[in-house]
Amino acid sequence: MARLLHNLLLLTVGLTLKIRGMGYWFFVYGYCALCTGVALLKLGWNIILRPSTTFQWTVRETPPACLNDTSLGTHCYVKIKESGLRFHYVAAGERGKPLMLFLHGFPEFWFSWRHQLREFKSEFRVVAVDMRGYGESDLPSSTESYRLDYLVTDIKDIVEYLGYNRCFLVGHDWGGIIAWLCAIHYPEMVTKLIVLNSPHPCVFTDYALHHPSQMLKSSYYFFFQLPYFPELMLSINDFKALKSLFTSRSTGISCKGRWLTTEDLEAYLHALSQPGALTGALNYFRNVFSVLPLSQSEVKSPVLLLWGERDAFLEQDMAEACRLYIRNHFRLNIISGASHWLQQDQPDIVNTLIWTFVKEGEGRKNYRNL
C-alpha cells in the first residue's frame, strides 16, 4: 500500500510538472502569436503610408570615421581555439594593468562603451568586445550557437586569451545578463561586477511573470522568437525601428547633450546592416526561454548596479530585488532622468560611480597588483 501511494505521488508530481511545462510554452507561443499580429498590423500600416520606401534599406559598406578614432583604442582580434570563433575587440591602456572588460547589449556593439574606454584607460587595460554575432566578431549561422552557456564561455575564454585570470566585468543590457552569469558560474574570474540596466536573470523571470506591465514592456522577447519576420521589421524604412530605439522620446537617449550624432548613428547602422547581423543579434533572444529559470543563482562578487530611471524597457523595482541573490557587497544607484542607454546617456555620472566602486577598499595604485 505504501509503495502504491509513493508511486501515485511520483506520478502526480510528474504530471504537475508536465502540465506546468506545457502551460509555460503555451504562454510563450501564445504571446508570440499576439505580438506577431500587432507587428503585421504595423507592417500593413507602413505599406499604406510609404508604399515606395517600406521595403528599402541600405547596407552601409564604409565604416564612419568615428569607428577608427585612435583615442578609443586599437582594433584587435582573438581566435578562440575551443570554439573556433574569432572575436573583435577594441583595447586601450597598458598591457599588464588590471583588465576591465566591457560587454555591450542589444542592438549595440563595442562602440557603445566609447566614453568608458577613454575614461578608464589611465588605470586599466580596457577592452570592449564585439560579442558573438555582433560587429566584426564571427557570426555563427545556427540559432543553437547562441545558447547562454556558449555566450558565458566566450567571455571566460576571451579573458584567458588576453592573458588574465580575472577582471572587472562591466555589462549593459544583454551584456549585463552575460556578466551576471559569468559572476555566477566563474566567481573567481570576476573581481568586481558592474551592471547597467540589466536585472539578475532570476529577478527578471520572476518579476515579469508576476507583473503584466513588465510583461508588456518585454513583448519584443516573444516577437523575436519568430524566424525572419523580426529581421524584416527592424530593416524596413532603412532601419527606422533601430534608429528610433536610440533617438525617440519614449525609448531614446534622454540627455540632450548626449544625443547620438549622425555619425554615431551611422556607426550603429554600419554594424547592424551587414548581412546576417540582425539574425545574430536576435538569436540571443531565441535561446533565452529554454534556459530559465537558472539552476545556479548566487553572486559572490561585489556588485555595482546602475539603473537609468527612465528605462523604457525595464521597471525600476527589479533593481532592488537583485539584492536577494548577492552574497557580497551590493550597491545600487538609480540615475535620475537617464534612459536605458545609460553609459551613453550619462557617461560622466556613470564613470564617477564606477571609479568610486572600483576604488573601494584600496587605492588606484594598488590595482597593478591584481
Short mmCIF file of N, CA and C in Angstrom, two decimals, residues 136-313:
data_model
loop_
_atom_site.label_atom_id
_atom_site.label_comp_id
_atom_site.label_asym_id
_atom_site.label_seq_id
_atom_site.Cartn_x
_atom_site.Cartn_y
_atom_site.Cartn_z
N GLU A 136 32.34 43.01 -35.86
CA GLU A 136 33.35 42.30 -36.64
C GLU A 136 33.69 40.93 -36.07
N SER A 137 33.03 40.51 -35.00
CA SER A 137 33.23 39.16 -34.47
C SER A 137 32.49 38.16 -35.36
N ASP A 138 32.91 36.90 -35.27
CA ASP A 138 32.29 35.86 -36.10
C ASP A 138 30.81 35.73 -35.79
N LEU A 139 30.08 35.32 -36.81
CA LEU A 139 28.62 35.24 -36.75
C LEU A 139 28.19 33.80 -37.05
N PRO A 140 28.11 32.93 -36.05
CA PRO A 140 27.64 31.56 -36.32
C PRO A 140 26.23 31.58 -36.91
N SER A 141 25.97 30.66 -37.80
CA SER A 141 24.70 30.69 -38.52
C SER A 141 23.54 30.05 -37.78
N SER A 142 23.81 29.07 -36.93
CA SER A 142 22.72 28.34 -36.28
C SER A 142 22.24 29.04 -35.02
N THR A 143 20.95 28.98 -34.78
CA THR A 143 20.37 29.57 -33.57
C THR A 143 20.94 28.92 -32.32
N GLU A 144 21.19 27.63 -32.39
CA GLU A 144 21.71 26.86 -31.27
C GLU A 144 23.06 27.41 -30.79
N SER A 145 23.80 28.05 -31.67
CA SER A 145 25.13 28.56 -31.33
C SER A 145 25.10 29.73 -30.37
N TYR A 146 23.90 30.24 -30.06
CA TYR A 146 23.78 31.41 -29.19
C TYR A 146 23.18 31.05 -27.83
N ARG A 147 23.33 29.80 -27.44
CA ARG A 147 22.89 29.40 -26.10
C ARG A 147 23.68 30.17 -25.05
N LEU A 148 23.02 30.41 -23.92
CA LEU A 148 23.65 31.21 -22.87
C LEU A 148 24.97 30.61 -22.38
N ASP A 149 25.04 29.29 -22.28
CA ASP A 149 26.29 28.70 -21.79
C ASP A 149 27.44 28.95 -22.75
N TYR A 150 27.16 29.00 -24.06
CA TYR A 150 28.21 29.32 -25.02
C TYR A 150 28.65 30.78 -24.87
N LEU A 151 27.69 31.67 -24.67
CA LEU A 151 28.00 33.09 -24.54
C LEU A 151 28.85 33.36 -23.30
N VAL A 152 28.54 32.66 -22.22
CA VAL A 152 29.32 32.82 -20.99
C VAL A 152 30.73 32.26 -21.18
N THR A 153 30.83 31.11 -21.80
CA THR A 153 32.14 30.52 -22.05
C THR A 153 32.99 31.41 -22.95
N ASP A 154 32.35 32.11 -23.90
CA ASP A 154 33.09 33.06 -24.75
C ASP A 154 33.86 34.05 -23.90
N ILE A 155 33.19 34.60 -22.89
CA ILE A 155 33.82 35.63 -22.06
C ILE A 155 34.97 35.05 -21.25
N LYS A 156 34.77 33.88 -20.68
CA LYS A 156 35.84 33.22 -19.93
C LYS A 156 37.05 32.98 -20.83
N ASP A 157 36.80 32.49 -22.05
CA ASP A 157 37.89 32.22 -22.97
C ASP A 157 38.62 33.51 -23.38
N ILE A 158 37.87 34.57 -23.61
CA ILE A 158 38.48 35.83 -24.01
C ILE A 158 39.38 36.36 -22.90
N VAL A 159 38.90 36.32 -21.66
CA VAL A 159 39.72 36.77 -20.53
C VAL A 159 41.03 36.00 -20.49
N GLU A 160 40.96 34.69 -20.64
CA GLU A 160 42.16 33.85 -20.59
C GLU A 160 43.09 34.13 -21.76
N TYR A 161 42.54 34.30 -22.96
CA TYR A 161 43.38 34.54 -24.13
C TYR A 161 44.00 35.93 -24.11
N LEU A 162 43.43 36.83 -23.32
CA LEU A 162 44.03 38.15 -23.14
C LEU A 162 45.17 38.11 -22.11
N GLY A 163 45.35 36.95 -21.48
CA GLY A 163 46.43 36.78 -20.53
C GLY A 163 46.07 37.07 -19.09
N TYR A 164 44.78 37.03 -18.76
CA TYR A 164 44.32 37.32 -17.41
C TYR A 164 43.56 36.12 -16.84
N ASN A 165 43.45 36.09 -15.51
CA ASN A 165 42.60 35.09 -14.89
C ASN A 165 41.43 35.71 -14.14
N ARG A 166 41.39 37.05 -14.08
CA ARG A 166 40.25 37.74 -13.50
C ARG A 166 40.16 39.16 -14.05
N CYS A 167 39.01 39.79 -13.84
CA CYS A 167 38.80 41.10 -14.42
C CYS A 167 37.71 41.85 -13.66
N PHE A 168 37.65 43.13 -13.89
CA PHE A 168 36.49 43.94 -13.53
C PHE A 168 35.53 43.83 -14.70
N LEU A 169 34.39 43.22 -14.48
CA LEU A 169 33.48 42.91 -15.58
C LEU A 169 32.32 43.90 -15.59
N VAL A 170 32.11 44.55 -16.74
CA VAL A 170 31.09 45.58 -16.89
C VAL A 170 30.15 45.18 -18.02
N GLY A 171 28.85 45.12 -17.74
CA GLY A 171 27.90 44.72 -18.77
C GLY A 171 26.65 45.56 -18.77
N HIS A 172 26.11 45.78 -19.95
CA HIS A 172 24.86 46.54 -20.11
C HIS A 172 23.85 45.72 -20.91
N ASP A 173 22.58 45.73 -20.48
CA ASP A 173 21.51 45.05 -21.21
C ASP A 173 21.88 43.56 -21.38
N TRP A 174 21.93 43.04 -22.59
CA TRP A 174 22.29 41.64 -22.77
C TRP A 174 23.70 41.35 -22.26
N GLY A 175 24.58 42.32 -22.41
CA GLY A 175 25.91 42.16 -21.83
C GLY A 175 25.85 42.05 -20.33
N GLY A 176 24.85 42.72 -19.72
CA GLY A 176 24.63 42.59 -18.28
C GLY A 176 24.18 41.20 -17.90
N ILE A 177 23.30 40.61 -18.69
CA ILE A 177 22.85 39.24 -18.43
C ILE A 177 24.04 38.28 -18.45
N ILE A 178 24.88 38.41 -19.47
CA ILE A 178 26.06 37.54 -19.58
C ILE A 178 27.02 37.81 -18.43
N ALA A 179 27.15 39.08 -18.02
CA ALA A 179 28.03 39.42 -16.90
C ALA A 179 27.53 38.79 -15.60
N TRP A 180 26.22 38.88 -15.34
CA TRP A 180 25.64 38.20 -14.16
C TRP A 180 25.99 36.71 -14.18
N LEU A 181 25.80 36.07 -15.33
CA LEU A 181 26.02 34.63 -15.43
C LEU A 181 27.50 34.28 -15.27
N CYS A 182 28.39 35.13 -15.78
CA CYS A 182 29.82 34.90 -15.58
C CYS A 182 30.16 34.93 -14.09
N ALA A 183 29.57 35.90 -13.38
CA ALA A 183 29.84 36.00 -11.94
C ALA A 183 29.25 34.82 -11.18
N ILE A 184 28.15 34.27 -11.65
CA ILE A 184 27.52 33.12 -11.01
C ILE A 184 28.35 31.85 -11.23
N HIS A 185 28.77 31.63 -12.47
CA HIS A 185 29.43 30.36 -12.81
C HIS A 185 30.95 30.40 -12.67
N TYR A 186 31.55 31.60 -12.75
CA TYR A 186 33.01 31.72 -12.63
C TYR A 186 33.33 32.84 -11.63
N PRO A 187 32.96 32.67 -10.37
CA PRO A 187 33.15 33.75 -9.38
C PRO A 187 34.61 34.15 -9.20
N GLU A 188 35.51 33.19 -9.38
CA GLU A 188 36.93 33.50 -9.21
C GLU A 188 37.46 34.42 -10.32
N MET A 189 36.71 34.52 -11.42
CA MET A 189 37.15 35.33 -12.57
C MET A 189 36.73 36.79 -12.43
N VAL A 190 35.72 37.07 -11.60
CA VAL A 190 35.14 38.41 -11.53
C VAL A 190 35.57 39.09 -10.24
N THR A 191 36.52 40.01 -10.34
CA THR A 191 36.98 40.76 -9.18
C THR A 191 35.85 41.62 -8.63
N LYS A 192 35.24 42.38 -9.50
CA LYS A 192 34.04 43.15 -9.17
C LYS A 192 33.13 43.17 -10.39
N LEU A 193 31.83 43.17 -10.12
CA LEU A 193 30.84 43.13 -11.19
C LEU A 193 30.10 44.46 -11.23
N ILE A 194 30.03 45.03 -12.43
CA ILE A 194 29.33 46.30 -12.64
C ILE A 194 28.30 46.09 -13.74
N VAL A 195 27.04 46.30 -13.41
CA VAL A 195 25.95 46.02 -14.35
C VAL A 195 25.12 47.28 -14.54
N LEU A 196 24.77 47.56 -15.78
CA LEU A 196 23.97 48.72 -16.12
C LEU A 196 22.65 48.27 -16.72
N ASN A 197 21.56 48.69 -16.10
CA ASN A 197 20.21 48.44 -16.61
C ASN A 197 20.02 47.01 -17.10
N SER A 198 20.30 46.08 -16.22
CA SER A 198 20.07 44.67 -16.51
C SER A 198 19.89 43.94 -15.18
N PRO A 199 18.69 43.47 -14.87
CA PRO A 199 18.48 42.79 -13.60
C PRO A 199 19.08 41.40 -13.59
N HIS A 200 19.31 40.88 -12.40
CA HIS A 200 19.70 39.47 -12.26
C HIS A 200 18.67 38.63 -13.03
N PRO A 201 19.11 37.63 -13.81
CA PRO A 201 18.17 36.86 -14.64
C PRO A 201 17.00 36.26 -13.86
N CYS A 202 17.22 35.80 -12.63
CA CYS A 202 16.13 35.23 -11.84
C CYS A 202 15.11 36.31 -11.44
N VAL A 203 15.62 37.49 -11.15
CA VAL A 203 14.71 38.60 -10.82
C VAL A 203 13.84 38.93 -12.02
N PHE A 204 14.45 39.01 -13.19
CA PHE A 204 13.69 39.35 -14.40
C PHE A 204 12.59 38.33 -14.66
N THR A 205 12.93 37.05 -14.58
CA THR A 205 11.96 36.00 -14.85
C THR A 205 10.79 36.06 -13.88
N ASP A 206 11.09 36.12 -12.59
CA ASP A 206 10.04 36.13 -11.58
C ASP A 206 9.19 37.39 -11.66
N TYR A 207 9.84 38.52 -11.84
CA TYR A 207 9.12 39.79 -11.85
C TYR A 207 8.20 39.89 -13.07
N ALA A 208 8.70 39.50 -14.24
CA ALA A 208 7.90 39.59 -15.45
C ALA A 208 6.66 38.70 -15.38
N LEU A 209 6.80 37.52 -14.78
CA LEU A 209 5.67 36.60 -14.67
C LEU A 209 4.59 37.11 -13.73
N HIS A 210 4.96 38.00 -12.80
CA HIS A 210 4.00 38.49 -11.81
C HIS A 210 3.58 39.94 -12.03
N HIS A 211 4.12 40.58 -13.05
CA HIS A 211 3.78 41.98 -13.31
C HIS A 211 3.45 42.16 -14.79
N PRO A 212 2.18 42.23 -15.13
CA PRO A 212 1.76 42.37 -16.54
C PRO A 212 2.38 43.58 -17.23
N SER A 213 2.63 44.66 -16.48
CA SER A 213 3.22 45.85 -17.09
C SER A 213 4.62 45.56 -17.63
N GLN A 214 5.41 44.78 -16.88
CA GLN A 214 6.73 44.40 -17.35
C GLN A 214 6.64 43.40 -18.49
N MET A 215 5.68 42.49 -18.41
CA MET A 215 5.48 41.54 -19.50
C MET A 215 5.18 42.27 -20.79
N LEU A 216 4.38 43.33 -20.70
CA LEU A 216 4.06 44.12 -21.89
C LEU A 216 5.31 44.80 -22.43
N LYS A 217 6.13 45.36 -21.53
CA LYS A 217 7.37 46.00 -21.96
C LYS A 217 8.35 45.01 -22.57
N SER A 218 8.23 43.75 -22.19
CA SER A 218 9.13 42.71 -22.69
C SER A 218 8.54 41.93 -23.86
N SER A 219 7.50 42.47 -24.47
CA SER A 219 6.82 41.74 -25.54
C SER A 219 7.73 41.44 -26.72
N TYR A 220 8.76 42.27 -26.91
CA TYR A 220 9.68 42.02 -28.02
C TYR A 220 10.42 40.70 -27.84
N TYR A 221 10.63 40.25 -26.60
CA TYR A 221 11.25 38.93 -26.37
C TYR A 221 10.46 37.84 -27.10
N PHE A 222 9.16 37.96 -27.07
CA PHE A 222 8.29 36.94 -27.67
C PHE A 222 8.25 37.10 -29.18
N PHE A 223 8.16 38.34 -29.64
CA PHE A 223 8.14 38.59 -31.08
C PHE A 223 9.43 38.11 -31.74
N PHE A 224 10.55 38.27 -31.06
CA PHE A 224 11.84 37.89 -31.63
C PHE A 224 12.02 36.38 -31.74
N GLN A 225 11.09 35.60 -31.19
CA GLN A 225 11.19 34.14 -31.33
C GLN A 225 10.91 33.70 -32.77
N LEU A 226 10.21 34.52 -33.52
CA LEU A 226 9.88 34.17 -34.90
C LEU A 226 11.13 34.19 -35.78
N PRO A 227 11.19 33.33 -36.78
CA PRO A 227 12.29 33.42 -37.75
C PRO A 227 11.97 34.48 -38.81
N TYR A 228 12.98 35.20 -39.25
CA TYR A 228 12.94 36.10 -40.41
C TYR A 228 12.11 37.37 -40.22
N PHE A 229 10.87 37.24 -39.71
CA PHE A 229 9.97 38.39 -39.66
C PHE A 229 10.52 39.53 -38.79
N PRO A 230 11.08 39.26 -37.61
CA PRO A 230 11.65 40.37 -36.84
C PRO A 230 12.77 41.09 -37.59
N GLU A 231 13.62 40.33 -38.29
CA GLU A 231 14.67 40.96 -39.09
C GLU A 231 14.08 41.93 -40.11
N LEU A 232 12.99 41.50 -40.74
CA LEU A 232 12.32 42.36 -41.72
C LEU A 232 11.79 43.63 -41.07
N MET A 233 11.12 43.49 -39.94
CA MET A 233 10.52 44.64 -39.27
C MET A 233 11.57 45.64 -38.79
N LEU A 234 12.75 45.14 -38.41
CA LEU A 234 13.82 46.04 -37.98
C LEU A 234 14.53 46.70 -39.16
N SER A 235 14.35 46.15 -40.36
CA SER A 235 15.05 46.66 -41.54
C SER A 235 14.23 47.64 -42.36
N ILE A 236 12.90 47.52 -42.36
CA ILE A 236 12.08 48.33 -43.25
C ILE A 236 12.28 49.83 -42.99
N ASN A 237 12.01 50.61 -44.04
CA ASN A 237 12.20 52.07 -43.98
C ASN A 237 13.63 52.43 -43.55
N ASP A 238 14.58 51.70 -44.12
CA ASP A 238 16.00 51.93 -43.85
C ASP A 238 16.31 51.90 -42.36
N PHE A 239 15.88 50.81 -41.71
CA PHE A 239 16.19 50.55 -40.29
C PHE A 239 15.59 51.60 -39.36
N LYS A 240 14.40 52.06 -39.70
CA LYS A 240 13.76 53.11 -38.89
C LYS A 240 13.56 52.68 -37.44
N ALA A 241 13.18 51.41 -37.24
CA ALA A 241 12.93 50.93 -35.87
C ALA A 241 14.21 50.97 -35.03
N LEU A 242 15.34 50.61 -35.62
CA LEU A 242 16.60 50.66 -34.90
C LEU A 242 16.98 52.10 -34.56
N LYS A 243 16.79 52.99 -35.51
CA LYS A 243 17.10 54.40 -35.26
C LYS A 243 16.26 54.95 -34.12
N SER A 244 14.98 54.60 -34.11
CA SER A 244 14.08 55.16 -33.10
C SER A 244 14.40 54.64 -31.70
N LEU A 245 14.98 53.44 -31.59
CA LEU A 245 15.37 52.93 -30.28
C LEU A 245 16.30 53.90 -29.56
N PHE A 246 17.20 54.51 -30.32
CA PHE A 246 18.18 55.41 -29.73
C PHE A 246 17.76 56.88 -29.74
N THR A 247 16.80 57.24 -30.60
CA THR A 247 16.52 58.66 -30.81
C THR A 247 15.11 59.10 -30.43
N SER A 248 14.16 58.19 -30.27
CA SER A 248 12.79 58.62 -29.99
C SER A 248 12.65 59.14 -28.56
N ARG A 249 11.63 59.92 -28.32
CA ARG A 249 11.39 60.47 -26.99
C ARG A 249 11.07 59.39 -25.97
N SER A 250 10.41 58.33 -26.41
CA SER A 250 9.96 57.30 -25.46
C SER A 250 11.05 56.33 -25.08
N THR A 251 11.95 56.00 -26.01
CA THR A 251 12.96 54.96 -25.74
C THR A 251 14.39 55.46 -25.86
N GLY A 252 14.62 56.60 -26.47
CA GLY A 252 15.97 57.03 -26.81
C GLY A 252 16.74 57.66 -25.67
N ILE A 253 17.95 58.07 -25.99
CA ILE A 253 18.83 58.75 -25.03
C ILE A 253 18.17 60.04 -24.57
N SER A 254 18.13 60.24 -23.25
CA SER A 254 17.37 61.36 -22.68
C SER A 254 18.15 62.67 -22.67
N CYS A 255 19.43 62.61 -22.34
CA CYS A 255 20.23 63.82 -22.15
C CYS A 255 20.51 64.48 -23.50
N LYS A 256 20.02 65.70 -23.66
CA LYS A 256 20.12 66.40 -24.94
C LYS A 256 21.56 66.53 -25.40
N GLY A 257 22.46 66.81 -24.49
CA GLY A 257 23.86 66.97 -24.86
C GLY A 257 24.55 65.68 -25.26
N ARG A 258 23.87 64.54 -25.05
CA ARG A 258 24.45 63.23 -25.35
C ARG A 258 23.72 62.49 -26.47
N TRP A 259 22.81 63.17 -27.15
CA TRP A 259 22.13 62.52 -28.25
C TRP A 259 23.15 62.04 -29.27
N LEU A 260 22.86 60.91 -29.91
CA LEU A 260 23.77 60.39 -30.92
C LEU A 260 23.87 61.37 -32.09
N THR A 261 25.08 61.62 -32.53
CA THR A 261 25.28 62.42 -33.73
C THR A 261 24.90 61.57 -34.95
N THR A 262 24.80 62.22 -36.08
CA THR A 262 24.51 61.48 -37.32
C THR A 262 25.58 60.42 -37.57
N GLU A 263 26.83 60.78 -37.28
CA GLU A 263 27.93 59.83 -37.48
C GLU A 263 27.84 58.67 -36.48
N ASP A 264 27.49 58.95 -35.22
CA ASP A 264 27.31 57.89 -34.22
C ASP A 264 26.24 56.90 -34.68
N LEU A 265 25.12 57.45 -35.16
CA LEU A 265 24.02 56.60 -35.59
C LEU A 265 24.43 55.75 -36.80
N GLU A 266 25.19 56.35 -37.69
CA GLU A 266 25.66 55.60 -38.85
C GLU A 266 26.62 54.47 -38.43
N ALA A 267 27.34 54.68 -37.33
CA ALA A 267 28.22 53.61 -36.83
C ALA A 267 27.39 52.39 -36.44
N TYR A 268 26.27 52.62 -35.76
CA TYR A 268 25.39 51.51 -35.40
C TYR A 268 24.79 50.86 -36.64
N LEU A 269 24.37 51.67 -37.59
CA LEU A 269 23.76 51.11 -38.80
C LEU A 269 24.79 50.38 -39.64
N HIS A 270 26.03 50.84 -39.61
CA HIS A 270 27.09 50.11 -40.32
C HIS A 270 27.23 48.70 -39.75
N ALA A 271 27.22 48.58 -38.42
CA ALA A 271 27.37 47.27 -37.79
C ALA A 271 26.15 46.39 -38.01
N LEU A 272 24.96 46.96 -37.92
CA LEU A 272 23.74 46.14 -37.92
C LEU A 272 23.14 45.92 -39.30
N SER A 273 23.61 46.65 -40.30
CA SER A 273 23.06 46.48 -41.65
C SER A 273 23.80 45.41 -42.45
N GLN A 274 24.89 44.89 -41.90
CA GLN A 274 25.65 43.87 -42.63
C GLN A 274 24.84 42.58 -42.75
N PRO A 275 25.04 41.81 -43.81
CA PRO A 275 24.29 40.56 -43.99
C PRO A 275 24.41 39.64 -42.77
N GLY A 276 23.27 39.23 -42.25
CA GLY A 276 23.24 38.30 -41.11
C GLY A 276 23.38 38.95 -39.76
N ALA A 277 23.70 40.25 -39.70
CA ALA A 277 23.98 40.89 -38.41
C ALA A 277 22.75 40.90 -37.50
N LEU A 278 21.60 41.23 -38.04
CA LEU A 278 20.40 41.26 -37.21
C LEU A 278 20.02 39.87 -36.71
N THR A 279 20.22 38.87 -37.55
CA THR A 279 19.91 37.49 -37.13
C THR A 279 20.80 37.07 -35.97
N GLY A 280 22.08 37.40 -36.05
CA GLY A 280 22.98 37.08 -34.95
C GLY A 280 22.54 37.72 -33.65
N ALA A 281 22.17 39.00 -33.72
CA ALA A 281 21.73 39.71 -32.52
C ALA A 281 20.43 39.13 -31.96
N LEU A 282 19.51 38.79 -32.84
CA LEU A 282 18.20 38.28 -32.40
C LEU A 282 18.29 36.85 -31.87
N ASN A 283 19.31 36.12 -32.29
CA ASN A 283 19.45 34.73 -31.82
C ASN A 283 19.72 34.65 -30.32
N TYR A 284 20.19 35.74 -29.72
CA TYR A 284 20.32 35.76 -28.26
C TYR A 284 18.95 35.53 -27.62
N PHE A 285 17.95 36.22 -28.13
CA PHE A 285 16.59 36.11 -27.60
C PHE A 285 15.98 34.74 -27.89
N ARG A 286 16.35 34.14 -29.00
CA ARG A 286 15.72 32.90 -29.44
C ARG A 286 16.16 31.68 -28.64
N ASN A 287 17.09 31.89 -27.71
CA ASN A 287 17.51 30.78 -26.85
C ASN A 287 17.15 30.99 -25.39
N VAL A 288 16.63 32.15 -25.05
CA VAL A 288 16.52 32.52 -23.64
C VAL A 288 15.48 31.70 -22.90
N PHE A 289 14.37 31.32 -23.52
CA PHE A 289 13.30 30.64 -22.80
C PHE A 289 13.64 29.20 -22.46
N SER A 290 14.63 28.63 -23.13
CA SER A 290 14.97 27.23 -22.88
C SER A 290 15.91 27.06 -21.69
N VAL A 291 16.44 28.14 -21.12
CA VAL A 291 17.41 28.02 -20.03
C VAL A 291 16.93 28.61 -18.71
N LEU A 292 15.80 29.29 -18.72
CA LEU A 292 15.27 29.88 -17.49
C LEU A 292 14.20 28.98 -16.90
N PRO A 293 14.10 28.88 -15.56
CA PRO A 293 14.92 29.54 -14.56
C PRO A 293 16.30 28.89 -14.42
N LEU A 294 17.21 29.60 -13.78
CA LEU A 294 18.58 29.13 -13.64
C LEU A 294 18.69 28.08 -12.54
N SER A 295 19.63 27.15 -12.74
CA SER A 295 19.90 26.15 -11.70
C SER A 295 20.81 26.72 -10.62
N GLN A 296 21.67 27.69 -10.99
CA GLN A 296 22.52 28.40 -10.04
C GLN A 296 22.18 29.88 -10.11
N SER A 297 22.25 30.58 -8.97
CA SER A 297 21.83 31.98 -9.00
C SER A 297 22.64 32.90 -8.09
N GLU A 298 23.46 32.36 -7.18
CA GLU A 298 24.16 33.21 -6.22
C GLU A 298 25.36 33.92 -6.86
N VAL A 299 25.51 35.20 -6.51
CA VAL A 299 26.64 36.01 -6.98
C VAL A 299 27.53 36.30 -5.77
N LYS A 300 28.79 35.90 -5.86
CA LYS A 300 29.71 36.05 -4.74
C LYS A 300 30.63 37.27 -4.86
N SER A 301 30.65 37.91 -6.01
CA SER A 301 31.48 39.08 -6.22
C SER A 301 30.77 40.33 -5.71
N PRO A 302 31.53 41.38 -5.33
CA PRO A 302 30.90 42.67 -5.05
C PRO A 302 30.21 43.19 -6.31
N VAL A 303 29.05 43.81 -6.16
CA VAL A 303 28.24 44.21 -7.31
C VAL A 303 27.86 45.68 -7.22
N LEU A 304 28.05 46.38 -8.32
CA LEU A 304 27.50 47.73 -8.50
C LEU A 304 26.44 47.64 -9.59
N LEU A 305 25.21 48.01 -9.26
CA LEU A 305 24.13 48.02 -10.25
C LEU A 305 23.71 49.47 -10.48
N LEU A 306 23.87 49.91 -11.72
CA LEU A 306 23.48 51.27 -12.12
C LEU A 306 22.21 51.18 -12.95
N TRP A 307 21.28 52.08 -12.67
CA TRP A 307 19.95 51.96 -13.29
C TRP A 307 19.45 53.32 -13.75
N GLY A 308 19.15 53.44 -15.03
CA GLY A 308 18.54 54.66 -15.56
C GLY A 308 17.07 54.73 -15.18
N GLU A 309 16.68 55.80 -14.54
CA GLU A 309 15.32 55.93 -14.01
C GLU A 309 14.26 55.87 -15.11
N ARG A 310 14.60 56.34 -16.30
CA ARG A 310 13.62 56.42 -17.40
C ARG A 310 13.77 55.26 -18.38
N ASP A 311 14.23 54.13 -17.92
CA ASP A 311 14.33 52.94 -18.78
C ASP A 311 12.95 52.58 -19.30
N ALA A 312 12.81 52.55 -20.62
CA ALA A 312 11.51 52.27 -21.24
C ALA A 312 11.22 50.78 -21.33
N PHE A 313 12.21 49.94 -21.04
CA PHE A 313 12.06 48.51 -21.24
C PHE A 313 12.04 47.70 -19.94
#
